[in-house]
Every structure is written in structure tokens, then in C-alpha cells.
């Protein structure tokens, strides 16, 4: 009698070990490597991943695999190789790495079925490209058509037409019968982009954490079966199970949101480069404000640097159309505002700009990268500050729910009537968040249609789409929000962008503080004046002399890079070294 084959199984536990199980006769012909299987593990029943087969084992008494789990979903050889690399590179177990690619409990749900549609015939649309766009597109297409692996860094100012370059690259990829992954830094951007992609190319998949399990199952299966050729999503979409991947696009590649902040840790840009290596694919890293590491790689020919130095013409149908004009950025010294007696959230210049904007029936974006109402509570008698008992960070006051909340661990408590230490009622709420900005703007402009977009207001499903379409259809006058509104949005009626406090991240004990401030402020400023209406940006700061704001006001990325890279070199920071964080607990 022939001995039963033995399966090598890994589990999503922090133990990098392969376990051996006998495969019962009923499963011998149906099990494939990469599938999930139900197994006995100690006294429990668990789900593991079958990663290999062998004839013999040094362990004598082996338990048997019970059954397969959702066998229609499995990992390809390429994704198994990628998962092993993830485990080695990011110091986690193989099982933990695999769960990033194929979630443990992902299976069919009755609530959602993926609509089966035939792929449309891709035809070039009559889009007039600028000379810079044409040069960039031809370079990228050449690599895609030749099938050579290449990484491009696309550095283009806001509204320079990067999205059209992406679409032309996708079109070229589809003509070669290969697939494309398109990553965005924020879930909030997916409604805008999925609408445009489906209008242009027909069916496309969507993948991010806010989808239901049924939607994720349908998209994973459709990609696995090649029923879709494009997947749009947040960082986890990098693991889409395409079998003939030809193109990976990472928009706003500088964003820290591409880094997974919980185990298993990974950075989507690094994973993209590895997948491109395994598939001989093209990677496009796009940004108006590239990370210093990426730009340095571009200058040193590790990446191929492509430039889009001007905005696309407002009227591309006109032969003599001039380039779009970058918005005027006005720096307001808030110290001077205080000296003049203005202690409010808004400078006089910003209030006047918003008044004019409302009178002209245009739209404005107000950006503050801090949610909540007040950022801390101070007792004016004893100096007590309300802090999180777990993290020792200041608790943020959320007026709508009347609670204190820790934005790091989500601890919350009811707001006290008196100081917990000295029982004084002399309590002072200090600092400003988006909730306070919303309240103040409602007082100043009672007739304006106002909406806030931050983590607190977007917890409900589909609220991103709701706000996006309301703003697009001009049902909102002023949109207030955090970093999720500061990038990628393209609304032609936005004429004013107000940056409430540009200094928030500037003085953090982080060597990237200046870089991130420059990037975030530049991205927010780029939302203004993207069509016929000229744009104006009011940048409020207490440090107007800082080189970050001076270079932002001049739209001078290269000047900022030159200044910042000197400091990095002198202090031995990336890109001249690699930093590793070792966490013991």
C-alpha cells in the first residue's frame, strides 16, 4: 500500500516553522500548493496554508489534514515566493506574511457576487498630451512593450497630467494582455479614481480595508481567474493575485500610508519592486513631492527619473493654450495676527478669501491635519494635563461625543467637570482640531454648506463616495479635513485652499519632519486652481521664515531637496544609511 503524501503547512502565528501533516486519500487529487487547509493543532482546529509536499518526514506520528478551506482561493507560486521574501525581509513568520496576501478567513459570502462582464476593446481616446506628457508616455510604453523590468520615478507638479500618463501606461499594458495594479495612498481617493478607470477601461477591481468580506472575496477570485485586468486600491492591493502582472502604479509614492503599521509590517513600495522583479514588470512611482530617498535614487540612475515640470493647459483644445498656472501661495504670520488682536483660528486674509470665494459661488478646502475639537485639557490651577493612562499622550477632546480620546490606542473617557487632581473647575481646552474649525466656520459663514472629512466622520461605509460626489456636484461650499483631502482630489471649482496650521508636524522629533511638512503642505496647496479658475492658497504659520515654507511658496521642490539632502548627509540619515527599529516587549 502506498504511503500517504505529507503536506508542509504553515500557520499565522509568530513562529517561523513548517508543520507536517498527512494528506488523506480523499484530498490527494484535489489539494494544491498555496491552498488553505483545516488542520488539528494541539487541541484546537485551525486553518493553515499548504506550502509544500514531501514523501517522508522525520516525525513518526503525524496528524491528518481535515479538509481544504475555500479551495477556489489559493496562492500562486509567485505569491508564495513573495511571502517567503516578506518573512525574511521584515522579520516575521512565514505564516504571518502569507496572511497579508490571502486573509485567513476569506471565503465566499452570499451577499455579494462579482458581476461578470466581458472586457471592453481598449481604444485610444482623443486626449491631447503636452510635450512633456508625450515624452514621458513614449518612454514608459517602450519599456512595457519590450517586456523589460524598469522602475520610473514620475516627478510632476500638481495638475501636470500624471493620471493621464498612468492611464496611457495601463492601456499599453492591457494591449500586451498583461495586468495592472494601481495603488492610492488614501481610501478616500478610490471613488474618484475607480469611476474614471471604469469609464476608460470598463471593468476594474477594488481592494481596501473598508470593503465587506463578500466584496473582497469576489475581487480576489476575479483577479485570480483573470476576469479583471486592473486592480485599484490601498496598500494591500499590492498583493492582488494576478498571474501575468505587467505594471504597478503607486500614486503619491512619498506617502507614509504605504507603510503597514501593524504586524506583519511591510512597505508597499518595496513590495512593488520585488513583485516587479518576480514578474519582469514596470513600476511607476508618481509624486509632485517625491520622497528624498526616491528622488536621490532617480538622480543616481537607480530609478529612471521622468519630469512633468508644468501644469497641463487649461484649454488643451486651443493651439496657443498656455500651461496651467500654479496657485499663488500667501504665507500669513500668525504671530502678527495675535499682535493685532486676532486670536481666532482664521487670519483676516483667509476670512476675506473665503468671503470672496462664497460670493463668487466657488469652493474652498480648509486643511488641518489634526482631528477632534481641542488637542489637550489643562487645569489652570495645578497644571494637570489629561493624558492617556496607556500611552501617556495628551487626550484629545471630541466635542460632538463629549469624550476624551487617545488617537494612538483609541482609549477614551468622559470629560470631567473638575480637575481630577485638585478638584478645580478652572479647566482650559487648548489647541485646534478639524471639529473646532467646522464650528468656527459655521459661525463666520452661517449660510455656507459645510462638510468635514476626517477619520471621525468617515467610519460609516460608503461615506467617502457620498462626500466626494456631493463636493463634485457643488453641493458643498467649504470642505474641511485632514490629510485625506490634501492629495489626489481634482475639483475644478476649488479656488481657495486654507492651511490652518502648517506647523503641526514641523517640530516633531523625527528626521523626516521637514520633508513631511513640505510634502503635505505642497499637496494641499495643489488642490487649488486646477481648471479655469485661478487658485489661491493661504498658509498660516508661526514660523514663516522656515525654509520649508519659503520653498513651498515658490513651488521649488529641487531647492528644498538641495537644502534637506545636505542635512541628511551631515547627520547620516537615509538615503545615506538604513535605519532599523527593534521593538522589545
Coordinates of C-alpha atoms in Angstrom, one line a residue:
X1 CA 0.0 0.0 0.0
X2 CA 1.3 3.4 -1.0
X3 CA 2.1 5.8 1.9
X4 CA 0.0 9.0 2.1
X5 CA 1.9 12.1 0.9
X6 CA 2.8 14.6 3.5
X7 CA 1.8 18.3 3.4
X8 CA 4.0 21.1 4.7
X9 CA 1.7 23.6 6.5
X10 CA 2.4 27.0 8.0
X11 CA 0.2 28.8 10.5
X12 CA -0.3 32.6 11.1
X13 CA 1.5 32.5 14.4
X14 CA 4.7 34.3 15.4
X15 CA 6.7 31.0 15.0
X16 CA 8.6 30.6 11.7
X17 CA 8.1 26.8 11.5
X18 CA 6.7 24.4 8.9
X19 CA 4.5 21.7 10.3
X20 CA 4.0 18.2 8.7
X21 CA 0.5 16.6 8.2
X22 CA -0.6 13.5 6.3
X23 CA -2.9 14.2 3.4
X24 CA -5.9 11.8 3.5
X25 CA -6.7 9.8 0.3
X26 CA -9.8 11.9 -0.4
X27 CA -7.8 15.1 -0.7
X28 CA -4.7 13.7 -2.6
X29 CA -6.0 14.6 -6.0
X30 CA -7.6 17.9 -5.1
X31 CA -5.2 19.7 -2.9
X32 CA -2.8 22.1 -4.5
X33 CA 0.1 24.1 -3.0
X34 CA -1.0 27.5 -1.9
X35 CA -4.4 26.4 -0.6
X36 CA -5.7 26.9 2.9
X37 CA -6.4 23.7 4.9
X38 CA -8.3 22.8 8.1
X39 CA -5.9 21.1 10.5
X40 CA -5.7 19.8 14.1
X41 CA -3.2 21.9 16.1
X42 CA -2.8 20.8 19.6
X43 CA -6.4 20.5 21.0
X44 CA -7.7 23.1 18.6
X45 CA -8.9 23.1 15.0
X46 CA -7.0 25.8 12.9
X47 CA -6.7 27.0 9.4
X48 CA -3.2 26.8 7.8
X49 CA -1.5 27.3 4.4
X50 CA -0.2 24.3 2.4
X51 CA 3.2 25.5 1.1
X52 CA 4.8 22.2 0.0
X53 CA 4.7 18.4 -0.4
X54 CA 7.1 15.7 0.7
X55 CA 7.3 11.9 0.7
X56 CA 8.8 11.4 4.1
X57 CA 9.0 13.1 7.5
X58 CA 11.3 12.7 10.4
X59 CA 8.3 12.9 12.7
X60 CA 6.7 9.4 13.1
X61 CA 3.1 10.1 14.3
X62 CA 1.6 12.7 12.0
X63 CA -1.9 14.1 12.3
X64 CA -4.1 14.3 9.2
X65 CA -5.4 17.3 7.4
X66 CA -9.2 17.5 7.9
X67 CA -10.2 19.3 4.7
X68 CA -9.4 22.2 2.4
X69 CA -10.8 25.7 3.1
X70 CA -12.3 27.7 0.3
X71 CA -10.2 25.8 -2.3
X72 CA -11.0 28.2 -5.1
X73 CA -8.8 30.8 -3.5
X74 CA -5.1 29.9 -3.4
X75 CA -1.7 31.5 -3.7
X76 CA 0.3 31.2 -7.0
X77 CA 3.9 30.2 -6.9
X78 CA 4.9 33.8 -7.4
X79 CA 2.9 34.9 -4.3
X80 CA 4.3 32.1 -2.2
X81 CA 7.8 33.2 -3.2
X82 CA 6.9 36.8 -2.4
X83 CA 5.5 35.8 1.0
X84 CA 8.8 34.0 1.9
X85 CA 10.7 37.1 0.9
X86 CA 8.3 39.2 3.1
X87 CA 9.0 37.0 6.1
X88 CA 12.8 37.2 5.6
X89 CA 12.9 40.9 4.8
X90 CA 10.5 42.1 7.5
X91 CA 11.4 39.6 10.3
X92 CA 8.1 37.9 10.7
X93 CA 7.0 34.3 10.4
X94 CA 6.1 32.9 7.0
X95 CA 2.5 32.3 8.2
X96 CA 2.1 35.9 9.3
X97 CA 3.4 37.1 5.9
X98 CA 1.0 34.9 4.0
X99 CA -2.0 36.4 5.8
X100 CA -1.2 39.8 4.3
X101 CA -1.7 38.2 0.8
X102 CA -4.6 35.8 1.4
X103 CA -6.5 36.7 4.6
X104 CA -7.1 33.7 6.8
X105 CA -10.9 33.6 6.9
X106 CA -11.6 35.0 3.4
X107 CA -14.3 32.8 1.8
X108 CA -17.5 33.1 -0.2
X109 CA -20.3 35.2 1.2
X110 CA -23.8 35.0 -0.2
X111 CA -24.3 38.8 -0.1
X112 CA -22.1 39.7 -3.0
X113 CA -21.4 38.2 -6.4
X114 CA -18.9 39.7 -8.8
X115 CA -20.7 41.0 -12.0
X116 CA -19.4 39.0 -15.0
X117 CA -18.7 41.3 -17.9
X118 CA -16.6 40.9 -20.9
X119 CA -13.5 43.2 -21.1
X120 CA -14.0 46.1 -23.5
X121 CA -11.9 46.7 -26.5
X122 CA -9.3 49.2 -25.4
X123 CA -9.1 52.1 -27.9
X124 CA -7.0 55.3 -27.5
X125 CA -9.1 58.2 -26.5
X126 CA -8.6 61.6 -28.3
X127 CA -6.5 63.1 -25.4
X128 CA -4.2 65.9 -26.3
X129 CA -0.9 65.5 -24.4
X130 CA 1.6 68.2 -23.6
X131 CA 5.1 67.7 -25.0
X132 CA 6.3 66.6 -21.5
X133 CA 3.5 64.1 -21.2
X134 CA 4.2 62.8 -24.7
X135 CA 7.9 62.3 -23.9
X136 CA 7.1 60.5 -20.6
X137 CA 4.4 58.3 -22.1
X138 CA 6.6 57.2 -25.0
X139 CA 9.5 56.3 -22.6
X140 CA 7.2 54.2 -20.4
X141 CA 5.4 52.5 -23.3
X142 CA 8.7 51.5 -24.8
X143 CA 9.6 49.5 -21.6
X144 CA 6.1 47.9 -21.3
X145 CA 6.1 46.8 -25.0
X146 CA 9.7 45.4 -24.8
X147 CA 8.8 43.5 -21.6
X148 CA 11.8 44.8 -19.7
X149 CA 11.7 45.4 -15.9
X150 CA 12.1 49.1 -15.2
X151 CA 11.3 51.5 -12.3
X152 CA 10.2 55.0 -13.2
X153 CA 10.0 57.9 -10.8
X154 CA 7.5 60.3 -12.3
X155 CA 8.0 63.8 -10.8
X156 CA 5.3 66.1 -11.9
X157 CA 3.9 69.2 -10.3
X158 CA 0.2 69.1 -9.2
X159 CA -2.2 69.1 -12.2
X160 CA 0.6 68.2 -14.6
X161 CA -1.4 65.3 -16.0
X162 CA 0.2 62.3 -14.1
X163 CA -3.1 60.5 -14.1
X164 CA -3.3 60.6 -17.9
X165 CA 0.2 59.2 -18.1
X166 CA -0.9 56.3 -15.8
X167 CA -3.9 55.6 -18.0
X168 CA -1.8 55.5 -21.2
X169 CA 0.6 53.1 -19.4
X170 CA -2.3 50.9 -18.4
X171 CA -3.7 51.0 -21.9
X172 CA -0.3 49.8 -23.2
X173 CA -0.1 47.1 -20.6
X174 CA -3.6 45.7 -21.5
X175 CA -2.7 45.6 -25.1
X176 CA 0.1 43.3 -24.2
X177 CA -2.5 41.1 -22.4
X178 CA -0.9 41.8 -19.0
X179 CA -2.4 43.1 -15.8
X180 CA -2.0 46.3 -13.8
X181 CA -2.2 47.3 -10.1
X182 CA -2.9 50.9 -9.3
X183 CA -2.2 52.0 -5.6
X184 CA -3.5 55.1 -3.9
X185 CA -2.5 56.5 -0.5
X186 CA -6.0 57.0 0.8
X187 CA -9.2 55.1 0.6
X188 CA -11.0 58.5 0.2
X189 CA -9.5 58.7 -3.3
X190 CA -10.9 55.4 -4.6
X191 CA -14.4 56.7 -5.6
X192 CA -12.8 59.4 -7.9
X193 CA -10.3 57.0 -9.5
X194 CA -12.5 53.9 -9.8
X195 CA -15.1 56.0 -11.6
X196 CA -12.5 57.3 -14.1
X197 CA -10.9 53.9 -14.6
X198 CA -14.2 52.2 -15.3
X199 CA -15.2 54.9 -17.7
X200 CA -12.0 54.5 -19.6
X201 CA -11.3 50.7 -19.4
X202 CA -14.5 49.0 -18.4
X203 CA -14.4 46.5 -15.5
X204 CA -11.8 47.0 -12.7
X205 CA -11.5 45.6 -9.3
X206 CA -11.3 47.5 -6.0
X207 CA -9.5 46.5 -2.8
X208 CA -9.2 48.2 0.6
X209 CA -10.0 47.6 4.2
X210 CA -13.4 49.1 4.1
X211 CA -14.8 46.5 1.7
X212 CA -17.0 43.7 3.0
X213 CA -15.7 40.2 3.1
X214 CA -18.0 39.3 0.2
X215 CA -16.6 42.1 -1.9
X216 CA -13.0 41.1 -1.1
X217 CA -13.8 37.5 -2.0
X218 CA -15.3 38.5 -5.3
X219 CA -12.4 40.8 -6.2
X220 CA -9.8 38.3 -5.2
X221 CA -11.4 35.5 -7.2
X222 CA -12.0 37.7 -10.3
X223 CA -8.3 38.7 -10.3
X224 CA -7.2 35.1 -9.8
X225 CA -9.4 34.0 -12.7
X226 CA -8.2 36.9 -14.9
X227 CA -11.8 38.2 -15.1
X228 CA -10.4 41.6 -14.4
X229 CA -7.2 43.1 -15.6
X230 CA -6.9 46.2 -13.3
X231 CA -7.0 46.4 -9.5
X232 CA -7.3 49.7 -7.8
X233 CA -6.8 50.1 -4.1
X234 CA -4.9 51.0 -1.0
X235 CA -1.5 49.4 0.0
X236 CA -2.9 45.8 0.5
X237 CA -3.9 45.8 -3.2
X238 CA -0.2 45.2 -4.0
X239 CA -0.9 41.5 -3.2
X240 CA -3.6 41.1 -6.0
X241 CA -3.2 37.5 -7.3
X242 CA -2.7 38.4 -11.0
X243 CA -0.9 35.7 -13.0
X244 CA 0.6 38.0 -15.7
X245 CA 1.4 41.2 -13.9
X246 CA 2.9 43.8 -16.2
X247 CA 2.5 47.2 -14.4
X248 CA 2.4 48.6 -10.9
X249 CA 1.5 52.3 -10.4
X250 CA 2.0 53.9 -7.0
X251 CA 0.5 57.4 -6.9
X252 CA 1.8 59.8 -4.3
X253 CA 4.7 57.4 -3.6
X254 CA 6.1 59.5 -0.8
X255 CA 3.1 58.9 1.5
X256 CA 3.8 57.1 4.8
X257 CA 0.4 55.4 4.5
X258 CA 2.0 52.9 2.2
X259 CA 3.7 51.5 5.2
X260 CA 1.8 48.9 7.2
X261 CA 1.9 50.0 10.8
X262 CA 1.0 46.7 12.4
X263 CA 2.3 43.2 12.1
X264 CA 3.2 41.9 9.6
X265 CA 5.0 45.2 8.8
X266 CA 5.7 46.0 5.1
X267 CA 6.1 48.9 2.8
X268 CA 4.0 48.7 -0.4
X269 CA 6.7 50.4 -2.5
X270 CA 9.4 47.9 -1.5
X271 CA 6.9 45.0 -2.1
X272 CA 6.1 46.5 -5.6
X273 CA 9.8 46.5 -6.5
X274 CA 10.0 42.8 -5.5
X275 CA 6.9 41.8 -7.4
X276 CA 8.2 43.7 -10.5
X277 CA 11.4 41.7 -10.2
X278 CA 9.5 38.4 -10.0
X279 CA 7.2 39.3 -12.9
X280 CA 9.5 41.3 -15.1
X281 CA 7.1 44.2 -14.7
X282 CA 7.2 48.0 -14.9
X283 CA 6.8 50.2 -11.8
X284 CA 5.8 53.8 -11.9
X285 CA 6.3 55.8 -8.7
X286 CA 4.5 59.1 -9.1
X287 CA 4.5 62.3 -7.0
X288 CA 4.7 66.0 -7.1
X289 CA 6.9 65.8 -4.0
X290 CA 8.8 62.5 -4.1
X291 CA 10.5 61.1 -1.0
X292 CA 14.1 62.2 -0.7
X293 CA 15.1 58.5 -1.0
X294 CA 13.3 58.0 -4.3
X295 CA 14.4 61.3 -5.8
X296 CA 18.0 60.5 -4.8
X297 CA 17.6 57.1 -6.5
X298 CA 16.3 58.9 -9.6
X299 CA 19.3 61.3 -9.7
X300 CA 21.7 58.3 -9.2
X301 CA 20.0 56.4 -12.0
X302 CA 18.7 53.6 -9.7
X303 CA 15.3 54.7 -10.9
X304 CA 14.6 56.4 -14.3
X305 CA 13.6 59.9 -13.5
X306 CA 10.8 61.5 -15.6
X307 CA 9.7 65.1 -15.2
X308 CA 6.4 66.9 -15.8
X309 CA 7.5 70.4 -14.9
X310 CA 4.3 72.3 -15.8
X311 CA 0.6 72.1 -15.4
X312 CA -1.5 71.0 -18.4
X313 CA -3.1 73.8 -20.4
X314 CA -6.5 74.8 -19.1
X315 CA -7.9 74.7 -22.6
X316 CA -5.9 71.9 -24.4
X317 CA -8.2 72.3 -27.5
X318 CA -6.6 75.7 -28.2
X319 CA -3.4 75.6 -30.2
X320 CA -1.9 78.6 -28.4
X321 CA -3.0 77.5 -24.9
X322 CA -0.6 78.3 -22.2
X323 CA 0.4 76.0 -19.4
X324 CA -1.9 75.9 -16.3
X325 CA -0.8 78.4 -13.6
X326 CA 0.3 77.1 -10.2
X327 CA -1.7 78.6 -7.4
X328 CA -0.4 81.7 -5.6
X329 CA 0.7 80.9 -2.1
X330 CA 0.4 83.6 0.5
X331 CA 2.2 83.0 3.9
X332 CA 0.5 84.5 6.9
X333 CA 2.5 85.1 10.1
X334 CA 0.1 84.2 12.9
X335 CA 2.3 86.0 15.4
X336 CA 1.4 89.2 13.7
X337 CA -2.3 88.3 13.8
X338 CA -2.1 87.8 17.6
X339 CA -0.3 91.2 17.9
X340 CA -3.2 92.8 16.1
X341 CA -5.7 91.2 18.5
X342 CA -6.9 88.4 16.3
X343 CA -6.7 85.2 18.5
X344 CA -9.1 83.2 16.3
X345 CA -8.5 80.2 14.1
X346 CA -8.6 82.2 10.9
X347 CA -6.4 85.0 9.8
X348 CA -8.0 88.1 8.3
X349 CA -6.6 87.2 4.9
X350 CA -8.2 83.8 5.0
X351 CA -11.5 85.1 6.1
X352 CA -11.6 87.6 3.3
X353 CA -10.6 85.0 0.7
X354 CA -13.4 82.7 1.9
X355 CA -15.9 85.5 1.7
X356 CA -14.9 86.3 -1.9
X357 CA -15.0 82.6 -2.7
X358 CA -18.5 82.2 -1.4
X359 CA -19.7 85.4 -3.2
X360 CA -18.3 84.0 -6.5
X361 CA -20.1 80.6 -5.8
X362 CA -16.8 78.8 -5.9
X363 CA -15.4 76.2 -3.5
X364 CA -12.8 76.1 -0.8
X365 CA -10.8 73.4 1.0
X366 CA -9.7 74.0 4.6
X367 CA -6.9 71.7 5.7
X368 CA -5.8 70.9 9.2
X369 CA -4.0 67.6 9.9
X370 CA -5.5 67.2 13.4
X371 CA -8.9 65.9 14.2
X372 CA -11.1 66.5 17.3
X373 CA -12.1 69.8 18.8
X374 CA -9.2 70.6 21.2
X375 CA -5.9 68.9 21.4
X376 CA -5.5 68.9 25.2
X377 CA -7.1 69.9 28.6
X378 CA -5.1 72.0 31.1
X379 CA -6.0 72.8 34.7
X380 CA -5.0 76.4 35.2
X381 CA -4.6 75.9 39.0
X382 CA -2.4 72.9 39.3
X383 CA -1.1 72.4 35.7
X384 CA -2.8 69.0 35.3
X385 CA -3.0 67.8 31.6
X386 CA -5.4 65.0 30.7
X387 CA -3.3 62.1 29.4
X388 CA -3.9 58.5 28.2
X389 CA -3.2 56.0 31.0
X390 CA -1.7 53.6 28.5
X391 CA 0.3 55.9 26.2
X392 CA 0.9 59.0 28.3
X393 CA -0.1 61.1 25.3
X394 CA -2.4 64.1 25.7
X395 CA -6.1 63.1 25.3
X396 CA -8.0 64.9 22.5
X397 CA -11.3 66.5 23.2
X398 CA -14.2 65.5 20.9
X399 CA -17.0 67.9 21.4
X400 CA -19.6 66.0 19.4
X401 CA -19.4 62.9 21.6
X402 CA -18.2 64.9 24.7
X403 CA -15.3 62.5 25.3
X404 CA -11.5 62.5 25.6
X405 CA -9.8 60.1 23.1
X406 CA -6.3 58.9 22.6
X407 CA -5.6 58.9 18.9
X408 CA -2.9 56.3 19.3
X409 CA -4.6 53.4 21.2
X410 CA -8.3 54.6 21.0
X411 CA -8.7 54.8 24.8
X412 CA -11.5 57.2 25.7
X413 CA -13.2 58.6 28.8
X414 CA -15.9 61.0 29.7
X415 CA -14.9 64.7 30.1
X416 CA -14.6 65.6 33.8
X417 CA -16.4 68.5 35.3
X418 CA -13.4 69.4 37.5
X419 CA -9.7 68.6 37.7
X420 CA -9.1 65.0 38.9
X421 CA -6.1 66.2 40.9
X422 CA -7.1 69.4 42.7
X423 CA -10.9 69.5 42.0
X424 CA -10.6 72.9 40.5
X425 CA -13.1 73.9 37.8
X426 CA -10.6 76.2 36.1
X427 CA -10.2 73.9 33.1
X428 CA -8.9 75.2 29.8
X429 CA -9.3 73.5 26.4
X430 CA -6.4 74.3 24.2
X431 CA -5.3 73.6 20.6
X432 CA -7.4 73.3 17.5
X433 CA -8.7 70.3 15.5
X434 CA -11.0 69.9 12.5
X435 CA -14.1 69.8 14.7
X436 CA -13.3 73.2 16.1
X437 CA -12.6 74.6 12.6
X438 CA -16.0 73.3 11.5
X439 CA -17.7 75.1 14.4
X440 CA -15.9 78.4 13.8
X441 CA -16.6 78.4 10.1
X442 CA -20.3 77.8 10.7
X443 CA -20.3 80.9 13.0
X444 CA -18.5 83.0 10.4
X445 CA -20.5 81.8 7.4
X446 CA -23.9 80.6 8.6
X447 CA -25.2 80.3 5.0
X448 CA -22.4 78.2 3.7
X449 CA -22.8 74.5 3.0
X450 CA -20.0 72.9 5.1
X451 CA -18.8 69.3 5.4
X452 CA -16.0 67.8 7.4
X453 CA -14.0 64.8 6.2
X454 CA -11.7 63.1 8.7
X455 CA -11.5 59.7 10.4
X456 CA -14.3 60.6 12.8
X457 CA -16.8 61.4 10.0
X458 CA -15.9 58.6 7.6
X459 CA -16.3 55.5 9.8
X460 CA -19.6 54.6 8.1
X461 CA -19.3 52.6 4.9
X462 CA -19.6 54.5 1.6
X463 CA -19.3 57.9 3.3
X464 CA -16.2 58.6 1.1
X465 CA -18.3 58.3 -2.0
X466 CA -21.1 60.4 -0.5
X467 CA -18.8 63.3 0.3
X468 CA -16.8 63.0 -3.0
X469 CA -20.0 63.2 -5.1
X470 CA -21.5 66.0 -3.0
X471 CA -18.4 68.1 -3.4
X472 CA -18.0 67.2 -7.1
X473 CA -21.7 68.2 -7.8
X474 CA -21.1 71.6 -5.9
X475 CA -23.4 70.7 -3.0
X476 CA -20.6 71.7 -0.6
X477 CA -19.1 75.1 -0.4
X478 CA -16.3 74.5 2.2
X479 CA -14.8 71.1 2.7
X480 CA -12.8 70.8 6.0
X481 CA -10.5 67.8 6.6
X482 CA -7.2 66.2 7.5
X483 CA -4.6 64.7 5.1
X484 CA -7.3 62.6 3.3
X485 CA -8.4 65.7 1.5
X486 CA -4.9 67.1 0.9
X487 CA -3.9 64.8 -2.1
X488 CA -5.3 63.5 -5.3
X489 CA -8.6 65.3 -5.4
X490 CA -9.3 67.2 -8.6
X491 CA -12.2 69.6 -8.4
X492 CA -12.3 72.5 -11.0
X493 CA -14.3 74.9 -8.8
X494 CA -11.8 74.9 -5.9
X495 CA -10.3 78.4 -5.9
X496 CA -9.2 78.7 -2.3
X497 CA -7.2 76.4 0.0
X498 CA -6.7 77.4 3.6
X499 CA -3.9 75.7 5.5
X500 CA -4.9 76.4 9.1
X501 CA -1.7 75.4 11.0
X502 CA 1.2 74.4 8.8
X503 CA 3.5 73.9 11.7
X504 CA 1.8 70.8 13.3
X505 CA 4.4 68.2 12.1
X506 CA 7.3 70.6 11.6
X507 CA 8.8 70.3 15.1
X508 CA 8.3 66.7 15.8
X509 CA 11.4 64.7 16.9
X510 CA 11.5 63.0 13.5
X511 CA 14.3 63.4 10.9
X512 CA 11.6 63.4 8.2
X513 CA 9.5 66.2 9.9
X514 CA 10.6 68.9 7.4
X515 CA 10.1 66.6 4.5
X516 CA 6.7 65.5 5.5
X517 CA 5.6 69.1 6.2
X518 CA 6.8 70.2 2.8
X519 CA 5.0 67.3 1.1
X520 CA 1.7 67.7 3.0
X521 CA 1.5 71.5 2.5
X522 CA 2.5 71.3 -1.1
X523 CA -0.1 68.6 -1.8
X524 CA -2.8 70.5 0.0
X525 CA -1.9 73.7 -2.0
X526 CA -2.1 71.7 -5.2
X527 CA -5.8 71.3 -4.9
X528 CA -6.4 74.9 -5.8
X529 CA -6.7 76.4 -9.3
X530 CA -6.7 73.2 -11.3
X531 CA -9.0 74.5 -14.0
X532 CA -10.0 77.9 -15.5
X533 CA -10.5 79.5 -12.0
X534 CA -7.2 80.8 -10.6
X535 CA -6.2 79.3 -7.3
X536 CA -5.0 81.0 -4.1
X537 CA -3.5 79.3 -1.0
X538 CA -3.4 80.9 2.4
X539 CA -0.7 79.2 4.5
X540 CA -0.9 80.1 8.2
X541 CA 2.2 79.6 10.3
X542 CA 4.1 80.7 13.3
X543 CA 7.5 80.1 11.5
X544 CA 7.2 82.0 8.2
X545 CA 11.0 82.2 7.9
X546 CA 11.5 78.4 7.8
X547 CA 13.0 77.2 4.6
X548 CA 10.2 74.6 4.2
X549 CA 7.5 77.3 3.8
X550 CA 9.7 79.5 1.6
X551 CA 10.3 76.7 -0.9
X552 CA 6.7 75.7 -0.8
X553 CA 5.6 79.2 -1.6
X554 CA 8.0 79.2 -4.6
X555 CA 6.9 75.7 -5.7
X556 CA 10.6 74.8 -5.6
X557 CA 11.0 71.1 -4.8
X558 CA 14.5 71.0 -6.2
X559 CA 15.6 73.8 -3.9
X560 CA 14.0 72.1 -0.9
X561 CA 15.7 68.8 -1.8
X562 CA 19.1 70.5 -2.0
X563 CA 18.7 72.0 1.4
X564 CA 17.4 68.9 3.1
X565 CA 19.8 66.4 1.5
X566 CA 22.7 68.3 3.0
X567 CA 21.3 67.8 6.5
X568 CA 20.7 64.2 5.8
X569 CA 24.3 63.7 4.6
X570 CA 25.8 65.5 7.6
X571 CA 23.7 63.6 10.1
X572 CA 24.0 60.2 8.5
X573 CA 20.3 59.7 7.8
X574 CA 18.6 58.0 4.9
X575 CA 19.2 57.8 2.0
X576 CA 22.8 57.6 3.1
X577 CA 22.1 54.9 5.7
X578 CA 19.3 52.4 6.5
X579 CA 17.5 52.7 9.9
X580 CA 16.1 49.6 11.6
X581 CA 13.7 49.8 14.6
X582 CA 14.0 47.0 17.1
X583 CA 11.0 46.8 19.4
X584 CA 11.2 44.6 22.6
X585 CA 8.1 43.8 24.6

